[in-house]
Short mmCIF file of C-alpha atoms and ligand atoms in Angstrom, two decimals:
data_model
loop_
_atom_site.label_atom_id
_atom_site.label_comp_id
_atom_site.label_asym_id
_atom_site.label_seq_id
_atom_site.Cartn_x
_atom_site.Cartn_y
_atom_site.Cartn_z
CA UNK A 1 121.60 140.24 81.64
CA UNK A 2 121.04 136.65 82.36
CA UNK A 3 123.15 134.61 84.46
CA UNK A 4 125.67 131.97 83.13
CA UNK A 5 124.15 128.37 83.57
CA UNK A 6 126.10 126.47 86.26
CA UNK A 7 126.47 122.87 84.78
CA UNK A 8 127.54 119.97 87.50
CA UNK A 9 128.69 116.79 87.17
CA UNK A 10 127.57 114.40 90.02
CA UNK A 11 128.98 110.96 91.24
CA UNK A 12 127.35 108.62 93.54
CA UNK A 13 128.58 105.28 94.66
CA UNK A 14 127.81 104.96 98.16
CA UNK A 15 126.60 101.75 97.87
CA UNK A 16 125.80 98.90 94.92
CA UNK A 17 124.49 101.79 92.48
CA UNK A 18 127.09 103.57 90.58
CA UNK A 19 125.63 106.74 89.40
CA UNK A 20 126.76 109.45 87.20
CA UNK A 21 124.70 112.70 86.22
CA UNK A 22 124.83 116.00 84.95
CA UNK A 23 122.75 118.98 85.72
CA UNK A 24 122.27 122.26 84.48
CA UNK A 25 121.22 124.96 87.81
CA UNK A 26 118.12 122.55 89.27
CA UNK A 27 117.82 120.62 85.97
CA UNK A 28 118.91 117.42 85.53
CA UNK A 29 120.04 116.58 81.86
CA UNK A 30 121.15 113.46 82.09
CA UNK A 31 120.98 110.68 85.20
CA UNK A 32 122.71 107.20 85.00
CA UNK A 33 122.73 104.66 86.66
CA UNK A 34 124.44 100.68 86.92
CA UNK A 35 122.85 98.54 89.31
CA UNK A 36 124.84 95.72 90.45
CA UNK A 37 122.33 92.23 90.49
CA UNK A 38 125.60 90.15 91.65
CA UNK A 39 124.20 90.96 94.91
CA UNK A 40 120.92 89.17 94.65
CA UNK A 41 122.39 85.76 94.85
CA UNK A 42 123.72 87.00 98.40
CA UNK A 43 120.48 88.23 99.69
CA UNK A 44 122.33 91.44 100.24
CA UNK A 45 125.16 93.76 99.56
CA UNK A 46 128.68 91.86 99.66
CA UNK A 47 130.99 94.79 100.08
CA UNK A 48 134.01 93.85 98.73
CA UNK A 49 132.28 92.80 95.05
CA UNK A 50 130.42 96.47 95.46
CA UNK A 51 133.51 98.23 95.27
CA UNK A 52 135.06 96.13 92.49
CA UNK A 53 132.00 96.64 90.25
CA UNK A 54 132.21 100.26 90.85
CA UNK A 55 135.66 100.24 89.31
CA UNK A 56 134.11 98.70 86.32
CA UNK A 57 131.38 100.79 86.04
CA UNK A 58 132.67 104.21 87.07
CA UNK A 59 134.11 105.21 83.55
CA UNK A 60 131.85 103.84 81.41
CA UNK A 61 128.66 105.75 83.86
CA UNK A 62 130.45 108.98 83.27
CA UNK A 63 130.97 108.66 79.87
CA UNK A 64 127.54 107.76 79.49
CA UNK A 65 126.37 110.67 81.67
CA UNK A 66 128.35 113.59 79.56
CA UNK A 67 127.28 112.14 76.35
CA UNK A 68 123.42 112.39 77.24
CA UNK A 69 123.75 115.69 78.34
CA UNK A 70 124.68 117.30 75.32
CA UNK A 71 127.27 119.68 76.97
CA UNK A 72 131.11 118.77 76.56
CA UNK A 73 133.12 117.98 79.62
CA UNK A 74 134.98 121.09 79.06
CA UNK A 75 131.60 123.00 80.25
CA UNK A 76 131.64 121.57 83.15
CA UNK A 77 131.40 124.09 86.19
CA UNK A 78 132.17 122.02 89.34
CA UNK A 79 132.26 117.77 90.35
CA UNK A 80 129.93 116.58 93.03
CA UNK A 81 130.56 113.51 94.53
CA UNK A 82 128.92 111.29 97.67
CA UNK A 83 131.54 112.06 100.64
CA UNK A 84 129.11 109.09 102.66
CA UNK A 85 127.83 108.01 104.71
CA UNK A 86 127.91 104.42 102.74
CA UNK A 87 130.50 101.54 102.33
CA UNK A 88 133.98 102.75 102.30
CA UNK A 89 135.21 100.70 99.48
CA UNK A 90 132.43 101.78 97.60
CA UNK A 91 132.77 105.67 98.61
CA UNK A 92 136.27 105.46 97.72
CA UNK A 93 135.91 104.94 94.18
CA UNK A 94 133.91 107.69 93.84
CA UNK A 95 135.67 110.08 95.64
CA UNK A 96 139.22 109.06 94.07
CA UNK A 97 137.64 109.46 90.58
CA UNK A 98 135.83 112.67 91.39
CA UNK A 99 139.11 114.15 92.60
CA UNK A 100 141.08 113.00 89.93
CA UNK A 101 138.80 114.55 87.00
CA UNK A 102 138.60 117.75 89.14
CA UNK A 103 142.27 117.76 89.02
CA UNK A 104 142.09 117.17 85.35
CA UNK A 105 139.47 119.37 84.60
CA UNK A 106 140.59 122.31 86.85
CA UNK A 107 137.24 122.84 88.16
CA UNK A 108 136.30 122.73 92.00
CA UNK A 109 134.84 119.39 94.01
CA UNK A 110 131.56 119.39 95.97
CA UNK A 111 131.29 117.11 98.71
CA UNK A 112 128.09 115.57 99.21
CA UNK A 113 126.09 114.15 102.33
CA UNK A 114 124.16 111.16 100.78
CA UNK A 115 121.62 111.87 103.45
CA UNK A 116 121.40 115.39 102.79
CA UNK A 117 121.17 114.60 98.93
CA UNK A 118 118.08 112.25 99.05
CA UNK A 119 116.52 114.98 100.65
CA UNK A 120 116.95 117.54 98.44
CA UNK A 121 116.48 115.82 95.92
CA UNK A 122 112.82 117.28 96.19
CA UNK A 123 114.34 120.55 94.47
CA UNK A 124 115.32 119.07 91.22
CA UNK A 125 112.69 120.78 88.50
CA UNK A 126 110.79 119.09 86.08
CA UNK A 127 107.78 119.35 84.79
CA UNK A 128 105.40 119.30 86.86
CA UNK A 129 107.56 119.40 90.06
CA UNK A 130 105.88 120.53 93.49
CA UNK A 131 108.68 121.54 95.06
CA UNK A 132 108.82 122.27 99.11
CA UNK A 133 109.18 125.96 100.86
CA UNK A 134 111.24 126.07 104.29
CA UNK A 135 110.64 124.94 106.70
CA UNK A 136 109.06 121.38 105.66
CA UNK A 137 109.39 117.66 107.46
CA UNK A 138 111.31 114.90 105.86
CA UNK A 139 110.74 111.35 106.61
CA UNK A 140 114.00 109.74 105.22
CA UNK A 141 113.47 106.19 104.27
CA UNK A 142 116.01 103.80 102.97
CA UNK A 143 117.94 100.76 103.11
CA UNK A 144 120.45 102.49 105.72
CA UNK A 145 118.45 105.10 107.21
CA UNK A 146 115.11 106.19 108.81
CA UNK A 147 115.09 109.63 110.24
CA UNK A 148 112.74 112.68 110.32
CA UNK A 149 114.21 115.68 109.87
CA UNK A 150 113.29 119.25 109.90
CA UNK A 151 114.27 121.72 107.43
CA UNK A 152 114.95 125.26 107.83
CA UNK A 153 117.32 126.07 104.77
CA UNK A 154 119.26 123.90 102.16
CA UNK A 155 121.97 122.70 104.81
CA UNK A 156 120.16 123.02 107.83
CA UNK A 157 118.76 119.74 109.29
CA UNK A 158 117.54 119.07 112.61
CA UNK A 159 116.76 115.23 113.03
CA UNK A 160 113.73 114.78 115.39
CA UNK A 161 113.73 111.16 115.52
CA UNK A 162 115.65 107.93 113.93
CA UNK A 163 115.96 104.26 113.94
CA UNK A 164 117.66 102.99 117.08
CA UNK A 165 118.27 99.48 114.87
CA UNK A 166 117.57 98.59 111.91
CA UNK A 167 116.65 101.13 109.05
CA UNK A 168 113.09 100.53 107.69
CA UNK A 169 114.33 99.51 104.35
CA UNK A 170 116.07 96.56 106.47
CA UNK A 171 112.73 95.40 107.92
CA UNK A 172 111.53 95.40 104.28
CA UNK A 173 114.23 92.89 103.31
CA UNK A 174 114.54 90.77 106.16
CA UNK A 175 111.28 90.01 106.20
CA UNK A 176 111.47 89.33 102.11
CA UNK A 177 114.45 86.99 102.74
CA UNK A 178 112.37 85.34 105.20
CA UNK A 179 109.97 84.37 102.99
CA UNK A 180 112.42 83.54 100.45
CA UNK A 181 111.93 86.55 98.04
CA UNK A 182 115.12 87.66 96.25
CA UNK A 183 117.15 90.69 97.12
CA UNK A 184 116.34 94.01 97.54
CA UNK A 185 112.99 92.42 98.57
CA UNK A 186 110.86 95.78 99.17
CA UNK A 187 109.57 96.14 96.13
CA UNK A 188 108.70 92.66 96.06
CA UNK A 189 106.86 92.80 99.77
CA UNK A 190 105.27 96.02 98.11
CA UNK A 191 104.28 94.23 94.59
CA UNK A 192 102.54 91.03 96.57
CA UNK A 193 101.00 93.25 99.37
CA UNK A 194 98.95 95.05 96.60
CA UNK A 195 96.77 91.60 96.21
CA UNK A 196 96.56 90.49 100.01
CA UNK A 197 94.78 91.87 103.04
CA UNK A 198 96.74 93.70 105.22
CA UNK A 199 94.78 92.86 108.16
CA UNK A 200 95.22 89.17 107.84
CA UNK A 201 98.11 88.94 110.73
CA UNK A 202 99.15 91.06 113.67
CA UNK A 203 102.67 92.28 114.20
CA UNK A 204 103.65 94.06 117.49
CA UNK A 205 104.53 97.81 117.26
CA UNK A 206 107.62 99.42 119.15
CA UNK A 207 107.99 101.38 121.90
CA UNK A 208 110.82 103.35 122.09
CA UNK A 209 111.85 106.29 124.59
CA UNK A 210 111.65 109.33 122.33
CA UNK A 211 108.27 109.02 120.76
CA UNK A 212 109.71 110.16 117.63
CA UNK A 213 112.43 107.43 117.23
CA UNK A 214 111.80 104.39 115.51
CA UNK A 215 112.94 100.74 116.39
CA UNK A 216 112.36 97.36 113.51
CA UNK A 217 114.50 94.76 114.70
CA UNK A 218 111.52 93.56 117.09
CA UNK A 219 109.07 93.17 113.80
CA UNK A 220 111.74 91.65 111.77
CA UNK A 221 112.08 88.94 114.66
CA UNK A 222 108.18 88.79 115.22
CA UNK A 223 108.03 88.10 111.32
CA UNK A 224 110.69 85.16 111.66
CA UNK A 225 109.15 83.43 114.88
CA UNK A 226 105.97 83.42 113.46
CA UNK A 227 106.61 82.16 110.03
CA UNK A 228 108.75 79.71 111.99
CA UNK A 229 105.81 78.44 113.87
CA UNK A 230 103.32 78.52 110.67
CA UNK A 231 105.69 76.50 108.24
CA UNK A 232 106.05 73.87 111.14
CA UNK A 233 102.38 73.59 111.21
CA UNK A 234 102.14 73.76 107.25
CA UNK A 235 105.23 73.75 105.30
CA UNK A 236 103.25 75.84 102.16
CA UNK A 237 102.17 78.34 104.42
CA UNK A 238 103.83 80.65 103.16
CA UNK A 239 102.87 79.67 99.16
CA UNK A 240 99.10 79.64 100.22
CA UNK A 241 99.01 82.89 102.29
CA UNK A 242 102.19 85.15 100.42
CA UNK A 243 99.95 87.93 99.43
CA UNK A 244 98.40 88.27 102.94
CA UNK A 245 101.69 87.70 104.86
CA UNK A 246 103.07 90.70 102.26
CA UNK A 247 99.90 92.68 103.25
CA UNK A 248 100.02 92.35 106.74
CA UNK A 249 103.81 93.42 107.14
CA UNK A 250 103.32 96.21 104.81
CA UNK A 251 100.70 97.50 106.64
CA UNK A 252 102.39 97.27 110.12
CA UNK A 253 105.57 99.46 108.66
CA UNK A 254 103.32 102.06 106.95
CA UNK A 255 101.29 102.18 110.70
CA UNK A 256 104.62 102.65 112.28
CA UNK A 257 105.78 105.58 109.84
CA UNK A 258 102.86 107.46 109.91
CA UNK A 259 102.14 107.72 113.40
CA UNK A 260 105.69 109.00 114.05
CA UNK A 261 104.79 111.51 110.66
CA UNK A 262 101.40 112.67 112.81
CA UNK A 263 103.56 113.30 115.77
CA UNK A 264 106.12 115.59 114.40
CA UNK A 265 103.63 117.30 112.42
CA UNK A 266 101.46 117.83 115.66
CA UNK A 267 104.75 118.80 117.47
CA UNK A 268 105.95 121.21 115.14
CA UNK A 269 102.89 122.58 113.45
CA UNK A 270 104.50 122.16 110.26
CA UNK A 271 102.17 120.13 107.41
CA UNK A 272 104.43 120.39 104.35
CA UNK A 273 105.63 116.96 104.70
CA UNK A 274 108.03 115.08 102.11
CA UNK A 275 109.55 111.62 102.12
CA UNK A 276 112.44 110.30 100.32
CA UNK A 277 114.98 107.35 100.12
CA UNK A 278 114.67 104.41 98.51
CA UNK A 279 111.41 103.11 100.68
CA UNK A 280 109.25 106.23 99.44
CA UNK A 281 109.02 104.39 96.29
CA UNK A 282 107.10 102.54 98.44
CA UNK A 283 103.13 102.51 96.95
CA UNK A 284 101.53 101.87 100.61
CA UNK A 285 103.64 105.14 102.31
CA UNK A 286 102.61 106.71 98.83
CA UNK A 287 98.64 106.11 99.36
CA UNK A 288 98.74 106.79 103.06
CA UNK A 289 100.50 110.91 101.96
CA UNK A 290 97.63 111.21 99.94
CA UNK A 291 95.13 110.13 102.11
CA UNK A 292 96.93 113.06 104.73
CA UNK A 293 96.53 115.48 102.26
CA UNK A 294 92.67 114.97 102.23
CA UNK A 295 92.25 113.76 105.94
CA UNK A 296 94.84 115.91 108.10
CA UNK A 297 95.30 118.82 105.72
CA UNK A 298 98.95 118.14 104.93
CA UNK A 299 100.53 119.13 101.83
CA UNK A 300 102.86 116.30 100.62
CA UNK A 301 105.83 116.07 98.69
CA UNK A 302 106.62 112.45 97.00
CA UNK A 303 109.91 112.37 94.97
CA UNK A 304 109.76 111.23 90.95
CA UNK A 305 110.60 107.65 91.34
CA UNK A 306 114.45 108.23 89.45
CA UNK A 307 114.88 110.11 92.44
CA UNK A 308 113.99 107.68 95.02
CA UNK A 309 116.67 104.80 95.07
CA UNK A 310 120.06 105.95 94.73
CA UNK A 311 121.03 108.28 92.03
CA UNK A 312 123.57 110.75 91.30
CA UNK A 313 120.79 113.43 90.30
CA UNK A 314 120.34 113.91 93.73
CA UNK A 315 124.01 114.65 94.59
CA UNK A 316 123.81 117.25 92.01
CA UNK A 317 121.12 118.84 93.40
CA UNK A 318 122.64 119.03 96.57
CA UNK A 319 125.89 120.00 94.70
CA UNK A 320 124.32 122.89 93.34
CA UNK A 321 123.09 124.47 96.65
CA UNK A 322 126.74 123.84 97.81
CA UNK A 323 128.35 125.80 94.99
CA UNK A 324 126.20 128.56 95.00
CA UNK A 325 126.94 128.82 98.81
CA UNK A 326 130.78 128.52 97.90
CA UNK A 327 130.86 125.81 99.97
CA UNK A 328 133.75 123.93 97.45
CA UNK A 329 135.59 120.92 99.15
CA UNK A 330 139.61 120.87 99.40
CA UNK A 331 141.62 118.31 97.33
CA UNK A 332 142.47 116.14 100.20
CA UNK A 333 139.18 115.95 101.12
CA UNK A 334 138.33 111.94 101.84
CA UNK A 335 135.18 109.52 101.91
CA UNK A 336 133.63 108.91 105.31
CA UNK A 337 131.64 105.89 105.83
CA UNK A 338 130.07 107.60 108.61
CA UNK A 339 128.50 110.89 108.56
CA UNK A 340 125.72 112.83 110.65
CA UNK A 341 123.53 115.35 108.94
O1 KG4 B 401 117.80 104.56 99.02
P1 KG4 B 401 118.30 103.16 98.96
O2 KG4 B 401 117.96 103.13 97.11
O3 KG4 B 401 119.24 102.84 99.40
C1 KG4 B 401 120.02 103.13 100.68
O4 KG4 B 401 120.77 104.21 100.54
O5 KG4 B 401 120.13 102.26 101.26
O6 KG4 B 401 117.26 102.15 99.54
C2 KG4 B 401 117.18 100.91 99.12
C3 KG4 B 401 116.11 100.32 100.14
C4 KG4 B 401 115.71 98.84 100.08
O7 KG4 B 401 115.79 98.18 100.82
C5 KG4 B 401 114.72 98.64 99.30
O8 KG4 B 401 114.25 97.27 99.57
C6 KG4 B 401 114.12 99.70 99.34
O9 KG4 B 401 114.65 100.69 99.41
N1 KG4 B 401 112.75 99.61 98.60
C7 KG4 B 401 111.50 99.48 98.70
C8 KG4 B 401 110.70 99.50 98.01
N2 KG4 B 401 111.41 99.79 96.57
C9 KG4 B 401 112.63 100.14 97.04
N3 KG4 B 401 111.08 98.98 99.93
C10 KG4 B 401 109.37 98.81 99.90
N4 KG4 B 401 108.60 99.29 98.64
C11 KG4 B 401 109.33 99.30 97.87
N5 KG4 B 401 108.37 99.80 96.83
ZN1 ZN B 402 120.45 106.19 99.68
#
């Protein structure tokens, strides 16, 4: 007899994107996301504005996700929500909504760690999806985090290295801001880097006590001083060299990430390597991993674009595995701005 499918509604509201998705087991039926343009003009996420926008978006986004899934809300088996880490005001909107709807539908709740969800996005099944087996390494690179983790099971994470200051997404975004590019600047740096020479300018490589840790604050400062000096000499320096500057910054960042990953592979002997988080959309890191498959014999896993930046489908897949383990959340569970793996 075929087992009854599990339908999960997932809600993500940890930062500046309001997301809702419906999954049937490990497949995504719908994945709706409402971004918040308002932050671009401030050059970064404004927490107060983010929580207000979540309040406006949450009901229409959830309604849309249920509509697009083709199922009725009465068929849902559970509701997964992002418990943390993230901005408290943003998290509160998703958590409160999830709890209320679960109570109304009389179904259980699944509290999900956003960082685990970024990694577990690799288990979403779709046409031609490539799914890792345990154990594997994952480089999680986003606007808030930079980590190399080892997964021995769905919820067994060991952090091998992490940033001691800025996240890699911040390094992209802050460098972009110095160059006068819009927020979030990562995708712009990536776009202009395609046309530039990555060896035009040299930036320093950080040293960390744990060789698998990361540090990006020095790079941001180096970019700032470099640009200030050059612009003093030539006020048009940025416009005349934009592509080369972007290519050089991206080249430095990708080299840092790949050096650490290679070290992690050597230390653990694990050659299955995944990437996750917003920065895994970067074309430079994607190319570097492809190269590592050929040159180093790694087996690499790169998520579909829509599952790299913040989305609710990843919360749904993490929810599905939590559901299978009967790992339900109490109805008095609360949002957590800080949460470890
Ligand atoms: O995972 P995410 O959507 O949100 C966080 O949890 O932080 O990641 C957002 C980050 C931003 O810093 C953004 O600039 C960066 O991902 N990002 C990129 C690219 N696309 C998004 N960075 C470099 N290249 C890209 N193509
Ligand atoms: Zn994220």
